[in-house]
Tab-separated table of C-alpha atoms and ligand atoms in Angstrom:
chain	number	residue	atom	x	y	z
U	36	MET	CA	-35.399	-32.400	-16.149
U	37	SER	CA	-36.566	-29.977	-18.645
U	38	LYS	CA	-35.490	-29.733	-22.052
U	39	LYS	CA	-34.267	-26.304	-21.320
U	40	GLU	CA	-31.435	-27.786	-18.702
U	41	MET	CA	-28.318	-29.779	-19.682
U	42	LYS	CA	-28.064	-32.985	-18.564
U	43	ARG	CA	-24.834	-35.276	-20.152
U	44	ILE	CA	-22.442	-33.060	-22.015
U	45	LEU	CA	-20.562	-34.707	-24.746
U	46	VAL	CA	-17.073	-32.828	-25.601
U	47	THR	CA	-15.350	-33.971	-28.329
U	48	GLY	CA	-11.911	-33.142	-29.361
U	49	ALA	CA	-11.270	-32.862	-25.460
U	50	VAL	CA	-7.599	-33.900	-25.485
U	51	GLY	CA	-7.176	-31.016	-27.899
U	52	GLN	CA	-6.073	-27.172	-26.652
U	53	ILE	CA	-9.752	-25.810	-25.823
U	54	GLY	CA	-11.194	-29.036	-25.455
U	55	SER	CA	-8.792	-30.287	-22.801
U	56	GLU	CA	-9.392	-27.245	-20.557
U	57	LEU	CA	-13.142	-26.716	-21.275
U	58	THR	CA	-13.750	-30.543	-20.223
U	59	ILE	CA	-12.422	-29.453	-16.587
U	60	ALA	CA	-13.832	-26.607	-16.814
U	61	LEU	CA	-17.456	-27.903	-17.336
U	62	ARG	CA	-16.656	-30.854	-15.077
U	63	GLU	CA	-16.158	-27.765	-12.716
U	64	LYS	CA	-19.633	-26.468	-13.441
U	65	TYR	CA	-21.736	-28.897	-13.585
U	66	ASN	CA	-21.115	-33.108	-11.864
U	67	ASN	CA	-18.447	-34.502	-13.298
U	68	ASP	CA	-19.566	-37.478	-14.130
U	69	ASP	CA	-21.651	-35.448	-16.448
U	70	VAL	CA	-19.220	-34.355	-19.378
U	71	LEU	CA	-18.022	-36.959	-21.840
U	72	ALA	CA	-14.998	-36.490	-23.094
U	73	THR	CA	-14.046	-38.025	-26.100
U	74	GLY	CA	-11.229	-37.811	-28.341
U	75	ARG	CA	-10.237	-40.037	-31.520
U	76	LYS	CA	-6.696	-41.788	-30.817
U	77	THR	CA	-3.797	-39.101	-28.581
U	78	LYS	CA	-3.520	-40.327	-24.803
U	79	PRO	CA	-5.811	-38.178	-23.013
U	80	SER	CA	-3.937	-36.531	-19.910
U	81	GLU	CA	-4.133	-38.239	-16.222
U	82	THR	CA	-6.150	-35.122	-15.131
U	83	LEU	CA	-8.653	-35.608	-17.601
U	84	LEU	CA	-8.952	-39.326	-17.123
U	85	ASN	CA	-9.541	-39.066	-12.995
U	86	SER	CA	-11.598	-36.742	-13.404
U	87	GLY	CA	-14.852	-38.021	-15.082
U	88	PRO	CA	-15.760	-40.378	-18.059
U	89	PHE	CA	-13.696	-40.754	-21.019
U	90	GLU	CA	-14.055	-42.703	-24.747
U	91	PHE	CA	-12.136	-42.544	-28.136
U	92	ILE	CA	-14.164	-41.746	-30.798
U	93	ASP	CA	-13.677	-40.596	-34.460
U	94	ILE	CA	-16.553	-37.891	-35.560
U	95	VAL	CA	-16.003	-39.209	-39.132
U	96	ASN	CA	-17.726	-42.025	-37.997
U	97	LYS	CA	-21.154	-41.369	-37.360
U	98	LYS	CA	-21.211	-44.729	-35.103
U	99	SER	CA	-18.934	-44.305	-32.762
U	100	ILE	CA	-20.677	-40.796	-32.013
U	101	GLU	CA	-24.370	-42.503	-31.627
U	102	LYS	CA	-23.045	-44.993	-29.234
U	103	VAL	CA	-21.600	-42.919	-26.662
U	104	VAL	CA	-24.487	-40.925	-26.920
U	105	LYS	CA	-26.684	-43.090	-26.258
U	106	ASP	CA	-24.579	-45.128	-23.367
U	107	TYR	CA	-23.990	-41.881	-21.777
U	108	ASP	CA	-27.678	-39.996	-22.790
U	109	VAL	CA	-25.514	-37.284	-24.647
U	110	ASP	CA	-27.837	-34.266	-24.535
U	111	THR	CA	-25.745	-31.211	-25.125
U	112	ILE	CA	-22.304	-31.154	-27.514
U	113	TYR	CA	-19.784	-29.124	-26.866
U	114	ASN	CA	-17.874	-30.062	-31.004
U	115	MET	CA	-13.754	-29.907	-30.151
U	116	ALA	CA	-12.781	-32.171	-32.691
U	117	ALA	CA	-11.520	-30.469	-35.939
U	118	ILE	CA	-8.542	-29.815	-38.178
U	119	LEU	CA	-6.576	-26.120	-37.523
U	120	SER	CA	-5.291	-23.901	-40.700
U	121	ALA	CA	-1.708	-25.242	-41.322
U	122	VAL	CA	-2.317	-28.989	-40.978
U	123	GLY	CA	-5.656	-28.236	-43.347
U	124	GLU	CA	-3.270	-27.098	-46.433
U	125	LYS	CA	-0.988	-29.784	-45.365
U	126	ASN	CA	-4.272	-32.151	-46.097
U	127	PRO	CA	-7.034	-30.126	-47.341
U	128	GLU	CA	-9.549	-33.594	-47.273
U	129	LEU	CA	-8.711	-34.820	-44.196
U	130	CYS	CA	-9.437	-31.411	-42.839
U	131	TRP	CA	-12.806	-31.699	-45.268
U	132	ASN	CA	-13.923	-34.495	-44.057
U	133	VAL	CA	-13.449	-33.957	-40.183
U	134	ASN	CA	-14.611	-30.101	-40.257
U	135	ILE	CA	-17.948	-31.188	-42.159
U	136	ASN	CA	-18.627	-34.520	-43.091
U	137	GLY	CA	-17.807	-34.562	-39.009
U	138	LEU	CA	-19.751	-32.026	-38.115
U	139	TYR	CA	-22.270	-32.942	-40.306
U	140	ASN	CA	-22.260	-36.496	-38.376
U	141	ILE	CA	-22.859	-33.846	-34.665
U	142	PHE	CA	-25.786	-32.432	-36.337
U	143	ASP	CA	-27.511	-34.826	-37.872
U	144	ILE	CA	-27.089	-37.124	-34.212
U	145	ALA	CA	-28.151	-34.209	-32.190
U	146	LEU	CA	-31.744	-34.048	-34.468
U	147	GLU	CA	-32.001	-37.444	-34.285
U	148	TYR	CA	-31.614	-37.331	-30.356
U	149	ASP	CA	-33.480	-34.061	-29.813
U	150	MET	CA	-30.619	-33.140	-27.870
U	151	THR	CA	-30.826	-29.349	-26.108
U	152	ARG	CA	-27.859	-27.830	-27.385
U	153	VAL	CA	-24.853	-27.844	-29.476
U	154	PHE	CA	-21.514	-25.892	-29.336
U	155	VAL	CA	-19.672	-25.542	-33.156
U	156	PRO	CA	-16.423	-23.130	-32.536
U	157	SER	CA	-15.631	-21.165	-35.724
U	158	SER	CA	-12.546	-19.008	-36.167
U	159	ILE	CA	-11.358	-16.038	-37.759
U	160	ALA	CA	-10.105	-18.036	-40.641
U	161	VAL	CA	-13.810	-17.724	-42.307
U	162	PHE	CA	-12.452	-13.515	-43.036
U	163	GLY	CA	-9.889	-13.564	-46.132
U	164	PRO	CA	-7.856	-10.771	-47.828
U	165	GLU	CA	-11.259	-9.287	-49.265
U	166	SER	CA	-12.508	-8.721	-45.693
U	167	PRO	CA	-11.943	-5.431	-44.028
U	168	LYS	CA	-8.832	-6.191	-41.845
U	169	GLU	CA	-9.351	-3.770	-38.920
U	170	ASN	CA	-12.323	-3.881	-36.839
U	171	THR	CA	-13.398	-6.058	-38.855
U	172	PRO	CA	-17.342	-6.088	-38.433
U	173	GLN	CA	-19.880	-9.135	-37.812
U	174	GLU	CA	-21.135	-9.002	-41.079
U	175	THR	CA	-19.081	-8.484	-43.895
U	176	ILE	CA	-17.722	-10.392	-47.153
U	177	LEU	CA	-16.440	-14.394	-46.136
U	178	LYS	CA	-14.092	-14.877	-48.962
U	179	PRO	CA	-11.181	-17.886	-46.894
U	180	LYS	CA	-8.388	-18.375	-48.701
U	181	THR	CA	-7.350	-21.663	-46.708
U	182	MET	CA	-9.553	-24.958	-45.882
U	183	TYR	CA	-10.200	-24.581	-42.363
U	184	GLY	CA	-11.063	-21.210	-43.523
U	185	VAL	CA	-13.523	-22.519	-45.917
U	186	SER	CA	-15.223	-25.315	-43.722
U	187	LYS	CA	-15.642	-23.165	-40.944
U	188	VAL	CA	-17.620	-20.828	-43.159
U	189	THR	CA	-19.645	-24.111	-43.819
U	190	GLY	CA	-20.031	-25.247	-40.096
U	191	GLU	CA	-21.548	-21.669	-39.123
U	192	LEU	CA	-23.977	-21.225	-42.611
U	193	LEU	CA	-24.922	-25.282	-41.808
U	194	GLY	CA	-25.345	-24.924	-37.965
U	195	ASP	CA	-27.788	-21.082	-38.783
U	196	TYR	CA	-29.241	-24.022	-41.079
U	197	TYR	CA	-30.292	-26.924	-38.499
U	198	PHE	CA	-31.768	-24.055	-36.430
U	199	LYS	CA	-33.911	-22.202	-39.352
U	200	ARG	CA	-35.066	-24.914	-40.549
U	201	PHE	CA	-34.720	-27.756	-38.015
U	202	ASN	CA	-34.960	-25.598	-34.885
U	203	LEU	CA	-31.860	-27.657	-33.570
U	204	ASP	CA	-30.220	-25.024	-31.153
U	205	VAL	CA	-26.495	-24.208	-32.291
U	206	ARG	CA	-24.717	-21.591	-30.504
U	207	GLY	CA	-21.148	-20.815	-32.562
U	208	LEU	CA	-18.064	-18.314	-32.054
U	209	ARG	CA	-15.068	-16.811	-34.127
U	210	TYR	CA	-12.354	-17.487	-31.871
U	211	PRO	CA	-9.146	-15.718	-32.614
U	212	GLY	CA	-5.510	-17.043	-31.669
U	213	ILE	CA	-6.216	-18.886	-28.189
U	214	ILE	CA	-3.049	-18.897	-26.445
U	215	SER	CA	-3.169	-21.405	-23.332
U	216	SER	CA	-0.562	-22.749	-20.845
U	217	GLU	CA	-2.227	-26.237	-20.177
U	218	THR	CA	-2.127	-27.904	-23.801
U	219	LEU	CA	-0.072	-27.046	-26.747
U	220	PRO	CA	-2.401	-26.175	-29.598
U	221	GLY	CA	-1.911	-28.627	-32.512
U	222	GLY	CA	-1.320	-27.346	-35.901
U	223	GLY	CA	-2.916	-23.471	-36.452
U	224	THR	CA	-1.186	-20.045	-37.625
U	225	THR	CA	-1.862	-18.945	-34.196
U	226	ASP	CA	0.477	-21.400	-33.036
U	227	TYR	CA	3.937	-19.003	-32.123
U	228	ALA	CA	1.084	-17.482	-29.890
U	229	VAL	CA	2.333	-20.558	-27.227
U	230	GLU	CA	5.036	-21.998	-28.734
U	231	ILE	CA	6.921	-18.443	-27.704
U	232	PHE	CA	5.925	-19.027	-24.056
U	233	TYR	CA	7.282	-22.209	-24.073
U	234	GLU	CA	10.876	-21.436	-25.716
U	235	ALA	CA	11.220	-18.733	-24.131
U	236	ILE	CA	10.711	-20.288	-21.046
U	237	LYS	CA	12.415	-23.555	-21.909
U	238	ASN	CA	15.367	-22.134	-24.245
U	239	LYS	CA	15.269	-18.350	-24.106
U	240	LYS	CA	15.262	-18.139	-27.352
U	241	TYR	CA	12.584	-18.369	-30.713
U	242	SER	CA	12.406	-19.234	-34.032
U	243	CYS	CA	9.005	-17.594	-35.434
U	244	PHE	CA	7.291	-18.481	-38.731
U	245	VAL	CA	5.317	-15.112	-38.758
U	246	LYS	CA	6.839	-11.930	-39.650
U	247	GLU	CA	7.724	-9.749	-35.987
U	248	SER	CA	5.477	-6.865	-37.758
U	249	THR	CA	2.836	-9.602	-38.074
U	250	ILE	CA	-0.687	-8.875	-35.746
U	251	LEU	CA	-3.747	-10.991	-35.136
U	252	PRO	CA	-5.945	-10.750	-32.307
U	253	MET	CA	-5.745	-13.260	-29.700
U	254	MET	CA	-7.535	-14.307	-26.189
U	255	TYR	CA	-6.386	-16.512	-23.049
U	256	MET	CA	-7.603	-19.902	-21.885
U	257	PRO	CA	-9.466	-18.324	-18.906
U	258	ASP	CA	-11.506	-15.427	-21.863
U	259	CYS	CA	-12.122	-18.279	-24.366
U	260	LEU	CA	-13.717	-20.949	-22.319
U	261	LYS	CA	-16.160	-17.837	-20.403
U	262	ALA	CA	-16.755	-16.704	-23.855
U	263	SER	CA	-17.591	-20.522	-24.776
U	264	ILE	CA	-19.595	-21.446	-21.807
U	265	ASP	CA	-21.307	-18.377	-21.490
U	266	LEU	CA	-22.943	-18.332	-24.516
U	267	MET	CA	-24.005	-21.733	-24.049
U	268	ASN	CA	-25.910	-20.425	-21.094
U	269	VAL	CA	-27.516	-17.196	-22.253
U	270	ASP	CA	-31.725	-17.343	-22.997
U	271	ILE	CA	-32.483	-18.011	-26.401
U	272	SER	CA	-34.580	-14.917	-26.735
U	273	LYS	CA	-31.720	-13.316	-26.478
U	274	LEU	CA	-29.384	-14.159	-29.507
U	275	LYS	CA	-30.140	-12.597	-32.639
U	276	HIS	CA	-27.237	-14.580	-34.077
U	277	HIS	CA	-26.471	-18.257	-33.622
U	278	CYS	CA	-22.906	-20.014	-35.216
U	279	ASP	CA	-21.263	-16.934	-36.716
U	280	PHE	CA	-20.251	-14.459	-33.426
U	281	ASN	CA	-17.389	-11.969	-34.350
U	282	LEU	CA	-14.877	-12.329	-30.133
U	283	THR	CA	-12.137	-10.885	-29.512
U	284	ALA	CA	-9.679	-9.820	-26.501
U	285	MET	CA	-6.551	-8.104	-27.844
U	286	SER	CA	-4.393	-7.591	-30.754
U	287	PHE	CA	-0.249	-7.488	-30.518
U	288	SER	CA	2.005	-8.018	-33.430
U	289	VAL	CA	4.994	-10.473	-32.546
U	290	GLY	CA	7.304	-7.982	-32.112
U	291	GLU	CA	5.191	-6.221	-29.047
U	292	LEU	CA	4.772	-9.586	-27.812
U	293	VAL	CA	8.784	-10.486	-27.604
U	294	SER	CA	8.742	-7.008	-25.961
U	295	GLU	CA	6.595	-8.215	-23.252
U	296	ILE	CA	8.222	-11.352	-22.114
U	297	LYS	CA	11.569	-9.830	-22.277
U	298	LYS	CA	10.149	-7.882	-19.120
U	299	TYR	CA	10.526	-10.947	-17.219
U	300	ILE	CA	13.404	-13.004	-19.466
U	301	SER	CA	15.665	-10.248	-20.646
U	302	GLU	CA	17.926	-12.334	-22.666
U	303	PHE	CA	14.800	-13.765	-24.778
U	304	ASP	CA	15.744	-13.656	-28.128
U	305	CYS	CA	13.621	-14.045	-30.898
U	306	GLU	CA	14.638	-14.534	-34.462
U	307	TYR	CA	11.856	-14.342	-37.341
U	308	LYS	CA	11.617	-17.235	-40.700
U	309	PRO	CA	8.018	-16.761	-41.862
U	310	ASP	CA	7.408	-20.384	-43.905
U	311	PHE	CA	3.521	-20.934	-45.630
U	312	ARG	CA	1.139	-19.510	-41.923
U	313	GLN	CA	2.364	-16.163	-43.055
U	314	ASP	CA	0.170	-16.112	-46.426
U	315	ILE	CA	-2.337	-17.573	-43.565
U	316	ALA	CA	-1.696	-14.796	-41.061
U	317	ASP	CA	-1.803	-11.942	-44.025
U	318	SER	CA	-5.080	-13.302	-45.038
U	319	TRP	CA	-6.668	-12.489	-41.790
U	320	PRO	CA	-8.070	-10.027	-39.593
U	321	ARG	CA	-6.196	-7.868	-37.180
U	322	SER	CA	-8.448	-6.735	-34.974
U	323	ILE	CA	-12.176	-7.923	-34.908
U	324	ASP	CA	-15.660	-5.815	-34.615
U	325	ASP	CA	-17.205	-8.136	-31.161
U	326	THR	CA	-20.168	-4.842	-30.617
U	327	ALA	CA	-22.855	-8.196	-31.591
U	328	ALA	CA	-21.521	-10.967	-28.405
U	329	ARG	CA	-21.014	-7.784	-26.343
U	330	LYS	CA	-24.760	-6.547	-26.884
U	331	GLU	CA	-26.268	-10.044	-26.881
U	332	TRP	CA	-25.299	-12.280	-24.417
U	333	GLY	CA	-22.626	-9.932	-22.577
U	334	TRP	CA	-19.420	-10.817	-23.502
U	335	GLY	CA	-16.126	-8.809	-22.475
U	336	PRO	CA	-12.809	-10.321	-21.932
U	337	ASP	CA	-10.760	-10.385	-18.136
U	338	TYR	CA	-6.976	-10.708	-20.100
U	339	ASP	CA	-4.993	-7.942	-21.763
U	340	LEU	CA	-1.294	-8.525	-23.034
U	341	SER	CA	0.591	-7.916	-20.338
U	342	ALA	CA	-2.116	-10.013	-18.688
U	343	VAL	CA	-1.812	-13.138	-19.919
U	344	THR	CA	2.340	-12.352	-20.034
U	345	LYS	CA	2.334	-12.302	-16.457
U	346	ASP	CA	0.096	-15.557	-16.169
U	347	MET	CA	1.200	-17.227	-18.779
U	348	ILE	CA	5.331	-17.244	-17.756
U	349	LYS	CA	4.039	-17.573	-13.936
U	350	LYS	CA	2.245	-21.211	-14.965
U	351	LEU	CA	4.849	-22.613	-17.426
U	352	ARG	CA	7.713	-21.510	-14.991
U	353	ILE	CA	6.053	-24.150	-12.477
U	354	ARG	CA	5.168	-26.298	-14.929
U	355	PHE	CA	9.606	-26.806	-15.846
U	356	GLU	CA	10.287	-26.515	-12.500
U	357	GLU	CA	8.085	-29.626	-12.140
U	358	GLY	CA	9.703	-31.003	-14.951
U	359	ASN	CA	6.934	-31.168	-16.761
U	360	LEU	CA	7.007	-28.716	-20.410
D	234	LIG	N1	-6.563	-20.877	-33.962
D	234	LIG	C1	-6.518	-21.270	-35.725
D	234	LIG	C2	-5.681	-22.110	-36.181
D	234	LIG	O1	-4.838	-20.873	-36.275
D	234	LIG	C3	-6.892	-20.362	-36.033
D	234	LIG	O2	-8.806	-20.154	-35.388
D	234	LIG	O3	-5.426	-22.437	-37.658
């Protein structure tokens, strides 16, 4: 098999919001046994366990990564393990350790074991109050005010450095908030856009931790999976950027989201109790210019706010009726 083809894929953070669905999508695309899911301590779902291999590792512990890389002959890594923005503000040391030292281990091992490709997600959190808020350009000031943002800027720079200096094929996207119906996000600022659906279905009310007027860029999980896998499969000669692609599907205020949900659940009531996460949200862009991703590898989303709302409510209603929410 040529070096350009992927053989064995390691997904870190596979029990998390994106990792859990990405693992299944990769298993559907490639052989189930060739996609190794790994987590740090949270118990994996039956779906994850029954569809392919699973191991516990800690990316901060280099030896634990090395062991599975050798055992499974890994040649491609999707490094989805990360501490998100809100938890990162409560525990900046942990955030640094996982998002920077852990990532360094991943790059080092990828180089040592001559890997084909590494995927490293970045985030809209790389931007800060000095960046333009509307249609935030690909190239602009990056002065984040959260530890999470600091770690993501560093990750982008480190990835681009490994590409240029060592010829390691590292690719990454600046994810907006990701909305999904399978696994809840853990400890981010955009979590409200997911929790609101769960609470609307379960209790018909939600207490939101950011203001009604808060607008952030968002994306539905199927688009997030499509973007991540497409970027990893595009011919490298097409790419001018590597680890820092701006990416978006839609932008909406919490008020607009509530109105959409009310079309399906008219009694739904949302109250607003902003906490420390309001400041984080206010430091991020309201909308994103993702022209580079569209031009370089043909990115384009399939879901807008009304399509997301319809699908989320349908999927979560089924889970609720099955007693699985
Ligand atoms: N969803 C992330 C967070 O809110 C941003 O990338 O922390």
